[in-house]
PDB file of C-alpha atoms in Angstrom:
ATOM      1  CA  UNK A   2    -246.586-117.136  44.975  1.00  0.00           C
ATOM      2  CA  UNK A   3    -243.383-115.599  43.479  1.00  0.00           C
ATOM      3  CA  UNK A   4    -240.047-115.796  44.667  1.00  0.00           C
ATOM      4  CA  UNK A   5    -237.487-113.441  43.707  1.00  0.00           C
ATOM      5  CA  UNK A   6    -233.773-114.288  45.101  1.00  0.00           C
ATOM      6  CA  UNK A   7    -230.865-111.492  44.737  1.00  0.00           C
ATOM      7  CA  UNK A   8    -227.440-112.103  44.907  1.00  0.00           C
ATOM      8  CA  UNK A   9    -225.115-110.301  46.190  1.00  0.00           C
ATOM      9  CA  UNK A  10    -226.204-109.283  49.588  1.00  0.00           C
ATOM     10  CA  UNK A  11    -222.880-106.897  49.557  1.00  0.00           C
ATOM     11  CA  UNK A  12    -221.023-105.743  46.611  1.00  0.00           C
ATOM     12  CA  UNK A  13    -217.634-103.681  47.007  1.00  0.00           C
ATOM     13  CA  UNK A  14    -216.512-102.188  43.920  1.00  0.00           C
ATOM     14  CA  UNK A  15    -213.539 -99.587  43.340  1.00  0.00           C
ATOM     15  CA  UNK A  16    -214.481 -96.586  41.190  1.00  0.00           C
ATOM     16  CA  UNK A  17    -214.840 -96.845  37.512  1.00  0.00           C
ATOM     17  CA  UNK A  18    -215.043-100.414  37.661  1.00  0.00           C
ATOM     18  CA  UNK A  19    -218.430-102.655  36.726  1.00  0.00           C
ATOM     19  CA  UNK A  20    -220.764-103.678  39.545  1.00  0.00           C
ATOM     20  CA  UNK A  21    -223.619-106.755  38.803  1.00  0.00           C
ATOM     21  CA  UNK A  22    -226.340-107.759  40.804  1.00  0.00           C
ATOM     22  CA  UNK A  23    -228.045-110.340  39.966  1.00  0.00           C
ATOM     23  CA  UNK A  24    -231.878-111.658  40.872  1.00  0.00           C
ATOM     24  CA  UNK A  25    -233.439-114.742  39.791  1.00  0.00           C
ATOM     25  CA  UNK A  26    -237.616-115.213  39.776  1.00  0.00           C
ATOM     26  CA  UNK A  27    -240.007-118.256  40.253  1.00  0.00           C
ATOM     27  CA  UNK A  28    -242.967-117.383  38.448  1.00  0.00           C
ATOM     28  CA  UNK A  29    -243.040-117.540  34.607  1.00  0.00           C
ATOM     29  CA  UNK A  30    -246.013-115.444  34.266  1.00  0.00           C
ATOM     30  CA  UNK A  31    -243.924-112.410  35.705  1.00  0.00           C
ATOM     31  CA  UNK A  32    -243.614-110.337  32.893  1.00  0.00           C
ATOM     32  CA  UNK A  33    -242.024-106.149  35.105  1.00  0.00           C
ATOM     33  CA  UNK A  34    -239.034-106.295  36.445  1.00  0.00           C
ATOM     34  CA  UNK A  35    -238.017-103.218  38.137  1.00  0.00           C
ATOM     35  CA  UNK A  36    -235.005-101.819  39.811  1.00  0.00           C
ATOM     36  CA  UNK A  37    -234.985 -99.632  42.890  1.00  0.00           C
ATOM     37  CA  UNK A  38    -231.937 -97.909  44.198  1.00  0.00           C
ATOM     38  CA  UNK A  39    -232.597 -96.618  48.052  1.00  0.00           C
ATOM     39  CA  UNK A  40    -229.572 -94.338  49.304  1.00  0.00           C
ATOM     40  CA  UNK A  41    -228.979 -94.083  53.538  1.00  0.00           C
ATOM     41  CA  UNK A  42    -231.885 -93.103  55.178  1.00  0.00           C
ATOM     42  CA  UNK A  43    -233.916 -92.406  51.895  1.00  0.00           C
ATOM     43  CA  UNK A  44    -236.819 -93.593  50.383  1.00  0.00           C
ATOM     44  CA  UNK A  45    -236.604 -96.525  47.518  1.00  0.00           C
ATOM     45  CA  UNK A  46    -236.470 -95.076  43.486  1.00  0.00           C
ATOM     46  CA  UNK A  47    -237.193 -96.626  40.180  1.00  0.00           C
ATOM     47  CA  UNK A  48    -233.836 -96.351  38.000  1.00  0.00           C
ATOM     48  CA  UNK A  49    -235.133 -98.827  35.570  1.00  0.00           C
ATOM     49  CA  UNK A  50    -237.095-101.192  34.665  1.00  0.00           C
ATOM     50  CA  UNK A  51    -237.946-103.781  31.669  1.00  0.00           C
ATOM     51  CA  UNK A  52    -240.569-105.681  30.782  1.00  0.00           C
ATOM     52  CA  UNK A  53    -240.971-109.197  29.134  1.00  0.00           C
ATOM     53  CA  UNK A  54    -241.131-108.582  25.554  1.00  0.00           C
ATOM     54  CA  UNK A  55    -237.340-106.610  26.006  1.00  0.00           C
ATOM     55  CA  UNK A  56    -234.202-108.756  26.637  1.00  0.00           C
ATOM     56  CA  UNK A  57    -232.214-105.281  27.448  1.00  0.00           C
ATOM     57  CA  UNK A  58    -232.517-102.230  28.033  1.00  0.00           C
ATOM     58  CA  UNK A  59    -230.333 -99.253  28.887  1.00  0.00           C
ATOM     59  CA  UNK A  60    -230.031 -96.025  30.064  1.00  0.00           C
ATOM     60  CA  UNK A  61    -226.485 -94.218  30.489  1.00  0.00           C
ATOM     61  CA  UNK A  62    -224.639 -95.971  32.977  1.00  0.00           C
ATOM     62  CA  UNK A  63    -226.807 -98.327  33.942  1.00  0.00           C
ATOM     63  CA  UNK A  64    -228.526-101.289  32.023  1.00  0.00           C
ATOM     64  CA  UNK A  65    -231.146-104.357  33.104  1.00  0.00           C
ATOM     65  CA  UNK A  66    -230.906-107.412  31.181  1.00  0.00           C
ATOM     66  CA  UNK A  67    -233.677-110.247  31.420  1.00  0.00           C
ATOM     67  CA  UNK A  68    -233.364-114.266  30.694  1.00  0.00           C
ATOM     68  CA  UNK A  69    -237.150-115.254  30.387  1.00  0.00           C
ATOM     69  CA  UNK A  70    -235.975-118.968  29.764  1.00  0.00           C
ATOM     70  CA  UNK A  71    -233.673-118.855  33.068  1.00  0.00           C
ATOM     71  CA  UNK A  72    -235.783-116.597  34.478  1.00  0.00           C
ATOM     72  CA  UNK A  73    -233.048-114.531  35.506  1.00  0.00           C
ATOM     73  CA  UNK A  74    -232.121-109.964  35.209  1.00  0.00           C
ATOM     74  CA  UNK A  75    -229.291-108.469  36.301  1.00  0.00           C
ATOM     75  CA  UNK A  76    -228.464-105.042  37.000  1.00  0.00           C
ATOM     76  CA  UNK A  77    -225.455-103.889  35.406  1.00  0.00           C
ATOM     77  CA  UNK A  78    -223.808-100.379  36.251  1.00  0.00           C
ATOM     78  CA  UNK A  79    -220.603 -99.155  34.566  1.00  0.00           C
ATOM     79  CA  UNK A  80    -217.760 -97.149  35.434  1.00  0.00           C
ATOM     80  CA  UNK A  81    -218.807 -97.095  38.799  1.00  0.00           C
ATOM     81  CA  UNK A  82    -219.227 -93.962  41.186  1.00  0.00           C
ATOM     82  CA  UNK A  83    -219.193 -93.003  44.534  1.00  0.00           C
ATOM     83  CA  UNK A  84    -222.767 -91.603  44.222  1.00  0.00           C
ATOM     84  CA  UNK A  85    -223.923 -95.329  42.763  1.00  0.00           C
ATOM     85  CA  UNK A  86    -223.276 -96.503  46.633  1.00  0.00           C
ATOM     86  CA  UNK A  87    -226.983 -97.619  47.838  1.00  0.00           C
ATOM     87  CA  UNK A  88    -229.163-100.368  48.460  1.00  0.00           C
ATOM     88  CA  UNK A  89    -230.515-101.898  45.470  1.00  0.00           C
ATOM     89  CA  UNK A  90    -233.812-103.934  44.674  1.00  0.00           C
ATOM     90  CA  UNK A  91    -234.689-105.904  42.315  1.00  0.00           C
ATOM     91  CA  UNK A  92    -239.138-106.625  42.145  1.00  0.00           C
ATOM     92  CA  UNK A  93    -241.113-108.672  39.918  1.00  0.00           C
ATOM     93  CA  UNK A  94    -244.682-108.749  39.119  1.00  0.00           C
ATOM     94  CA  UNK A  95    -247.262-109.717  36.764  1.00  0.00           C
ATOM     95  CA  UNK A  96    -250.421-108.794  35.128  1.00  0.00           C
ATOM     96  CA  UNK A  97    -252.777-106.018  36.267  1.00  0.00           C
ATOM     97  CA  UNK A  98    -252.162-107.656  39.980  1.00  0.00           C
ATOM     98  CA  UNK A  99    -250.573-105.083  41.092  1.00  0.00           C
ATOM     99  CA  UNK A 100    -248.509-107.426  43.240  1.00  0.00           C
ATOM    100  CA  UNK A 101    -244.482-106.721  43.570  1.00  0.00           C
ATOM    101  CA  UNK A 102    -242.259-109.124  44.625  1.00  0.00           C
ATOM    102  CA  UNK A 103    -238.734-107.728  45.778  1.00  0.00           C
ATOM    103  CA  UNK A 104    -235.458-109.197  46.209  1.00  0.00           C
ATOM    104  CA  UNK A 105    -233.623-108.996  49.756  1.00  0.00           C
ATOM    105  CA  UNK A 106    -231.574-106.100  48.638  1.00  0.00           C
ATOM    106  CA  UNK A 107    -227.447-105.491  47.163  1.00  0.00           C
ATOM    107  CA  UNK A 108    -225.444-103.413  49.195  1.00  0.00           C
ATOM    108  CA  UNK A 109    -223.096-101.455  47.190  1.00  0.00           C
ATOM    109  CA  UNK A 110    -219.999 -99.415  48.074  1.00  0.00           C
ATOM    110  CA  UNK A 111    -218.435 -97.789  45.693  1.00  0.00           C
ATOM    111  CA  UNK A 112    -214.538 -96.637  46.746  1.00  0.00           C
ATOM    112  CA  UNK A 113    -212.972 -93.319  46.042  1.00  0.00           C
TER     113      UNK A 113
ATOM    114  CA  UNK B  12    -244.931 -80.812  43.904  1.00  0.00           C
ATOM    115  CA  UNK B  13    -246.032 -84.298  43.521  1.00  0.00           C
ATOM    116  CA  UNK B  14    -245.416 -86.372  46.040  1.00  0.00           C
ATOM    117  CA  UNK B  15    -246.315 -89.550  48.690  1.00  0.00           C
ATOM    118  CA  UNK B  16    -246.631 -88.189  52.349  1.00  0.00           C
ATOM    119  CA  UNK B  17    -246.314 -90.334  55.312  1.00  0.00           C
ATOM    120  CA  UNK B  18    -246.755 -89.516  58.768  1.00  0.00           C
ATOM    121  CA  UNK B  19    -245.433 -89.888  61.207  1.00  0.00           C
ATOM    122  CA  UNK B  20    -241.755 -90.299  60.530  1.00  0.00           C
ATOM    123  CA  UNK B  21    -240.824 -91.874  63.464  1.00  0.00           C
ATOM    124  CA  UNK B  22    -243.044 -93.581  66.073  1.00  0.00           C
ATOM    125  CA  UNK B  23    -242.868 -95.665  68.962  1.00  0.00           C
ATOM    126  CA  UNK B  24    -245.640 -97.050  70.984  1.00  0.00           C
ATOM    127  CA  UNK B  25    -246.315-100.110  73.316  1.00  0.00           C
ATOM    128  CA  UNK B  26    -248.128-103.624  72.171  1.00  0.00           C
ATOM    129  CA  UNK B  27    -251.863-103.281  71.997  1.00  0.00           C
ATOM    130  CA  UNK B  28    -252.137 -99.558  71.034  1.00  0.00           C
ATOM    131  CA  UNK B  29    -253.740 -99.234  68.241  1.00  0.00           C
ATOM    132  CA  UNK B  30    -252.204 -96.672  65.917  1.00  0.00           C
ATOM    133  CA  UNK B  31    -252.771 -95.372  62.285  1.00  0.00           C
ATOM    134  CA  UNK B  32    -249.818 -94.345  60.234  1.00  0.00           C
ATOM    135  CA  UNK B  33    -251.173 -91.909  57.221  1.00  0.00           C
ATOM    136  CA  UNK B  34    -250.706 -92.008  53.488  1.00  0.00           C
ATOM    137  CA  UNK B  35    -251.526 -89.498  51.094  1.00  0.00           C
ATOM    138  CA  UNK B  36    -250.638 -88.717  47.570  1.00  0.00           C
ATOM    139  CA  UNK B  37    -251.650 -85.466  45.137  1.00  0.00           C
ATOM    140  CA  UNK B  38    -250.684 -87.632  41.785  1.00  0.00           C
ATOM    141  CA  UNK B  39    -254.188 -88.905  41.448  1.00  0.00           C
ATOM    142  CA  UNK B  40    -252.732 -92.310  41.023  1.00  0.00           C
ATOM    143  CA  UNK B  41    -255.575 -95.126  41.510  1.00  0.00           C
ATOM    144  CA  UNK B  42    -252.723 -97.458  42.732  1.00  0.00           C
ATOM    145  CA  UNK B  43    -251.478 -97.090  46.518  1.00  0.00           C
ATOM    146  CA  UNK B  44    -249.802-100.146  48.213  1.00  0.00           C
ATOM    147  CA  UNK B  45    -248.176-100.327  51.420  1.00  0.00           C
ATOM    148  CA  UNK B  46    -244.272-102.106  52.385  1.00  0.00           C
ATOM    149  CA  UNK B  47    -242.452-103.247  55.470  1.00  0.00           C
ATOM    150  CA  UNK B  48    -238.608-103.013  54.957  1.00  0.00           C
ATOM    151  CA  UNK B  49    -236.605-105.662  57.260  1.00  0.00           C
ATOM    152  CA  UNK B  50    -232.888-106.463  57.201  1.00  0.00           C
ATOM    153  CA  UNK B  51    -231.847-108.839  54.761  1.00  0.00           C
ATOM    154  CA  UNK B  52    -235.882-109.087  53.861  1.00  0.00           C
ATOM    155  CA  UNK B  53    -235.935-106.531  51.678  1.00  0.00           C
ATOM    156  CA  UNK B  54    -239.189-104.909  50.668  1.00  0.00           C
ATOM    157  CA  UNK B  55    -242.798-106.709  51.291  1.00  0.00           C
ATOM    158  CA  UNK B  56    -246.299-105.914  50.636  1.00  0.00           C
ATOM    159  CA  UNK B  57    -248.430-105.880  53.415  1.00  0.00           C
ATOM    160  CA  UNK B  58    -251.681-104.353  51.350  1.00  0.00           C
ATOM    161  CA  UNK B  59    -252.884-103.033  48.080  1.00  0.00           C
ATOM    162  CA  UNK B  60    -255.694-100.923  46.456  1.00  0.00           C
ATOM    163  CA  UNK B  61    -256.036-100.686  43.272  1.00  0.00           C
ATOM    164  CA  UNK B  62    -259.013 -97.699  43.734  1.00  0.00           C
ATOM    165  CA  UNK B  63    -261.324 -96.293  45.927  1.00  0.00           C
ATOM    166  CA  UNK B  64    -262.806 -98.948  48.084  1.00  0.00           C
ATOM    167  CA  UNK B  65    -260.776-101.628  46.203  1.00  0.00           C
ATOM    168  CA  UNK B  66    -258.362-103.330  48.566  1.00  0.00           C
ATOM    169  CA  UNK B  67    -256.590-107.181  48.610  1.00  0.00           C
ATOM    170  CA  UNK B  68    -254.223-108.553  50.972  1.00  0.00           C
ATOM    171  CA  UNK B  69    -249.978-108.771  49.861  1.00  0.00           C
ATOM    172  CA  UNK B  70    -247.685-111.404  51.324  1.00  0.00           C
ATOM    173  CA  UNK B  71    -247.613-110.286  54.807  1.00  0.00           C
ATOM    174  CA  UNK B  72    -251.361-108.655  55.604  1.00  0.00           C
ATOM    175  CA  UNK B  73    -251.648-110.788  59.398  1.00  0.00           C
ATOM    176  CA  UNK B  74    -252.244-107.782  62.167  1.00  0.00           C
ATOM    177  CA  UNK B  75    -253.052-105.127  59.398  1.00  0.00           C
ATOM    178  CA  UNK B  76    -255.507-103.241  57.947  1.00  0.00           C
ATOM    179  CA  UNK B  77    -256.221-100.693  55.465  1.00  0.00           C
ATOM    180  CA  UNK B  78    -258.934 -98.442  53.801  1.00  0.00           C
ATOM    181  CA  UNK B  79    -258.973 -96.627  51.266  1.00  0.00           C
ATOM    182  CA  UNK B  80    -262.550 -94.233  51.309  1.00  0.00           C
ATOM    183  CA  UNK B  81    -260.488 -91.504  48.692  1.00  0.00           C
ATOM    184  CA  UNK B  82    -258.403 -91.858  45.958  1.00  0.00           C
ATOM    185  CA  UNK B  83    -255.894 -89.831  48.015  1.00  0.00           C
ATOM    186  CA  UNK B  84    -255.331 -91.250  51.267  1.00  0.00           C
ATOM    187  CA  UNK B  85    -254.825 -94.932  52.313  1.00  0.00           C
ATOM    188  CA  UNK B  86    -254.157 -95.633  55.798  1.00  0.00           C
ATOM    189  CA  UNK B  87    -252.152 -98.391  57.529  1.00  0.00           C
ATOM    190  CA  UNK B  88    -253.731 -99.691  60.779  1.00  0.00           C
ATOM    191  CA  UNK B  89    -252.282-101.481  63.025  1.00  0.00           C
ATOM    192  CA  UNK B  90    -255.377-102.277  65.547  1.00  0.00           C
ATOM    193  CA  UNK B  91    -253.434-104.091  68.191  1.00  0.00           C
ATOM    194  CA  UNK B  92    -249.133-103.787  67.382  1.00  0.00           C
ATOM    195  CA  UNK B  93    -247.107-106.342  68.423  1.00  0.00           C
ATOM    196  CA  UNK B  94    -243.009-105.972  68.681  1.00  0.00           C
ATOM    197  CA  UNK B  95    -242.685-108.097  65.487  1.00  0.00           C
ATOM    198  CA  UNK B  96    -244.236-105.498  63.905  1.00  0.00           C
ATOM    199  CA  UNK B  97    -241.331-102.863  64.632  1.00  0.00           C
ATOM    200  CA  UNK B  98    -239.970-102.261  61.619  1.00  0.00           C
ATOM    201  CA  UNK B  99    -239.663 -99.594  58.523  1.00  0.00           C
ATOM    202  CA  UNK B 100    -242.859 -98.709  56.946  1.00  0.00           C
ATOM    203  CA  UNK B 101    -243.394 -97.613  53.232  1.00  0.00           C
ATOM    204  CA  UNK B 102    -246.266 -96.259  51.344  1.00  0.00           C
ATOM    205  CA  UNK B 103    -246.129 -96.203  47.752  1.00  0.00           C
ATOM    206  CA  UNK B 104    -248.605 -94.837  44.648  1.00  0.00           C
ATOM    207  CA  UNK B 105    -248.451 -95.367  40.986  1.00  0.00           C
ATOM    208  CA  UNK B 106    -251.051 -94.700  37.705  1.00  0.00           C
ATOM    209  CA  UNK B 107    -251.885 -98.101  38.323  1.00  0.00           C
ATOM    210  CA  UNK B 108    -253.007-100.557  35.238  1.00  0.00           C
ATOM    211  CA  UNK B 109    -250.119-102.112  34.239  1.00  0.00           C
ATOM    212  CA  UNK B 110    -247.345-102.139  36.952  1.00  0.00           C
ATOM    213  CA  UNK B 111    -246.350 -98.352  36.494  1.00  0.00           C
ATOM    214  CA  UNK B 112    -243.298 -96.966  38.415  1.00  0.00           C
ATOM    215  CA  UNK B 113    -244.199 -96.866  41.878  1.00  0.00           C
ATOM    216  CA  UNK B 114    -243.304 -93.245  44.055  1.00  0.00           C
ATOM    217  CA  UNK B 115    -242.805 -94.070  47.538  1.00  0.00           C
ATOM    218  CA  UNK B 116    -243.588 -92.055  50.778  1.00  0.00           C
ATOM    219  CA  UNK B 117    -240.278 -91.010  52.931  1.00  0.00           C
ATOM    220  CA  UNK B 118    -240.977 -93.964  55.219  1.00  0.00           C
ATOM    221  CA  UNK B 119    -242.692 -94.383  58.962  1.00  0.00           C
ATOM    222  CA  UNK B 120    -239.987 -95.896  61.330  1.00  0.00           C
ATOM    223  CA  UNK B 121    -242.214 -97.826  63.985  1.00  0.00           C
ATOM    224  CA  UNK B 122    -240.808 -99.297  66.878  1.00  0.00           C
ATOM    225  CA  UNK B 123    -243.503-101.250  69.007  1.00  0.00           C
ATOM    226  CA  UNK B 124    -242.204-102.248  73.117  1.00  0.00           C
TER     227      UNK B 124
END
């Protein structure tokens, strides 16, 4: 089955600065990859998401770019908030399956 | 308001008592999928339904099961719990097809003695 490996397991960024996580996948037929951001206590939400046919894709602040040949996304959130401090996932999955894979999770803290 | 409800929030029982934890979402998604969250594990799929009566196993399925009679509900059972089995539960719904954006519940925190 698929394998999807994020890196880091902590990020600490100060405010206004970049952040990157990073998540690598196994399975070349994976063709979603979306992000979930899960704030204490809360319950896990899409912030975006890309498919296979798109090497980027943006939205504000935050963008998701995807290496089919590596088989490699990455998160990427600029100038940084307090408010962007969360867990975030990355997930892949394929097909009509159905099936998501997630990554192990990036802990961000964002510093005032 | 559309929405994924879970019940109970919190639970704790004792190994071999069986226990259901409810799902139920007013979106009329045919998708409805079920998640254990464990440190540094992240998020994994236990179960999956893609409609009524249409169910397949996720990566971790051993010491679960599910149903899903209406399009609405899908319950998690846990027929006998074991303490490996403590852990943060998630229920989650989507449109379904083609890997929509999945709306999870607010989460079942199970803790089995």
């Amino acid at each position: 089955g698929e394998n999807v490996e994020q890196h880091p397991s902590t990020l600490s960024v100060q405010e206004g600065d970049s952040a990157v996580i990073k998540c690598t996948y196994s399975d070349s037929a994976s063709n979603y990859f979306p992000w979930y951001k899960q704030e204490l206590g809360k319950r896990p939400q899409l912030i975006i998401d890309i498919r296979s046919n798109v090497g980027e894709k943006k939205d504000q602040r935050i963008a998701v770019t995807l290496n089919k040949t590596a088989k490699h996304f990455s998160l990427h959130i600029t100038e940084t908030q307090p408010e962007d401090s969360a867990v975030y996932f990355c997930a892949a999955s394929k097909g009509n399956f159905n099936k998501f894979y997630f990554g192990s999770g990036t802990k961000l803290n964002v510093k005032p | 308001e559309a929405q994924v409800t879970q019940n109970p929030r919190y639970l704790i029982t004792v190994t071999g008592k069986k226990l259901t934890v409810t799902c139920s979402q007013n979106m009329n998604h045919e998708y409805m999928s079920w998640y254990r969250q464990d440190p540094g594990l992240g998020l994994r799929q236990i179960y999956y339904s893609m409609n009524v009566e249409v169910t397949d196993k996720g990566d971790v399925p051993e010491g679960y099961k599910v149903s899903r009679k209406e399009k609405r509900n899908f319950p998690l059972i846990l027929e006998s719990p074991s303490p490996n089995q403590t852990s943060l539960y998630f229920c989650a719904s989507s449109l379904g097809h083609n890997n929509e954006k999945l709306f999870f519940g607010s989460g079942t925190q199970l803790s089995v003695l």
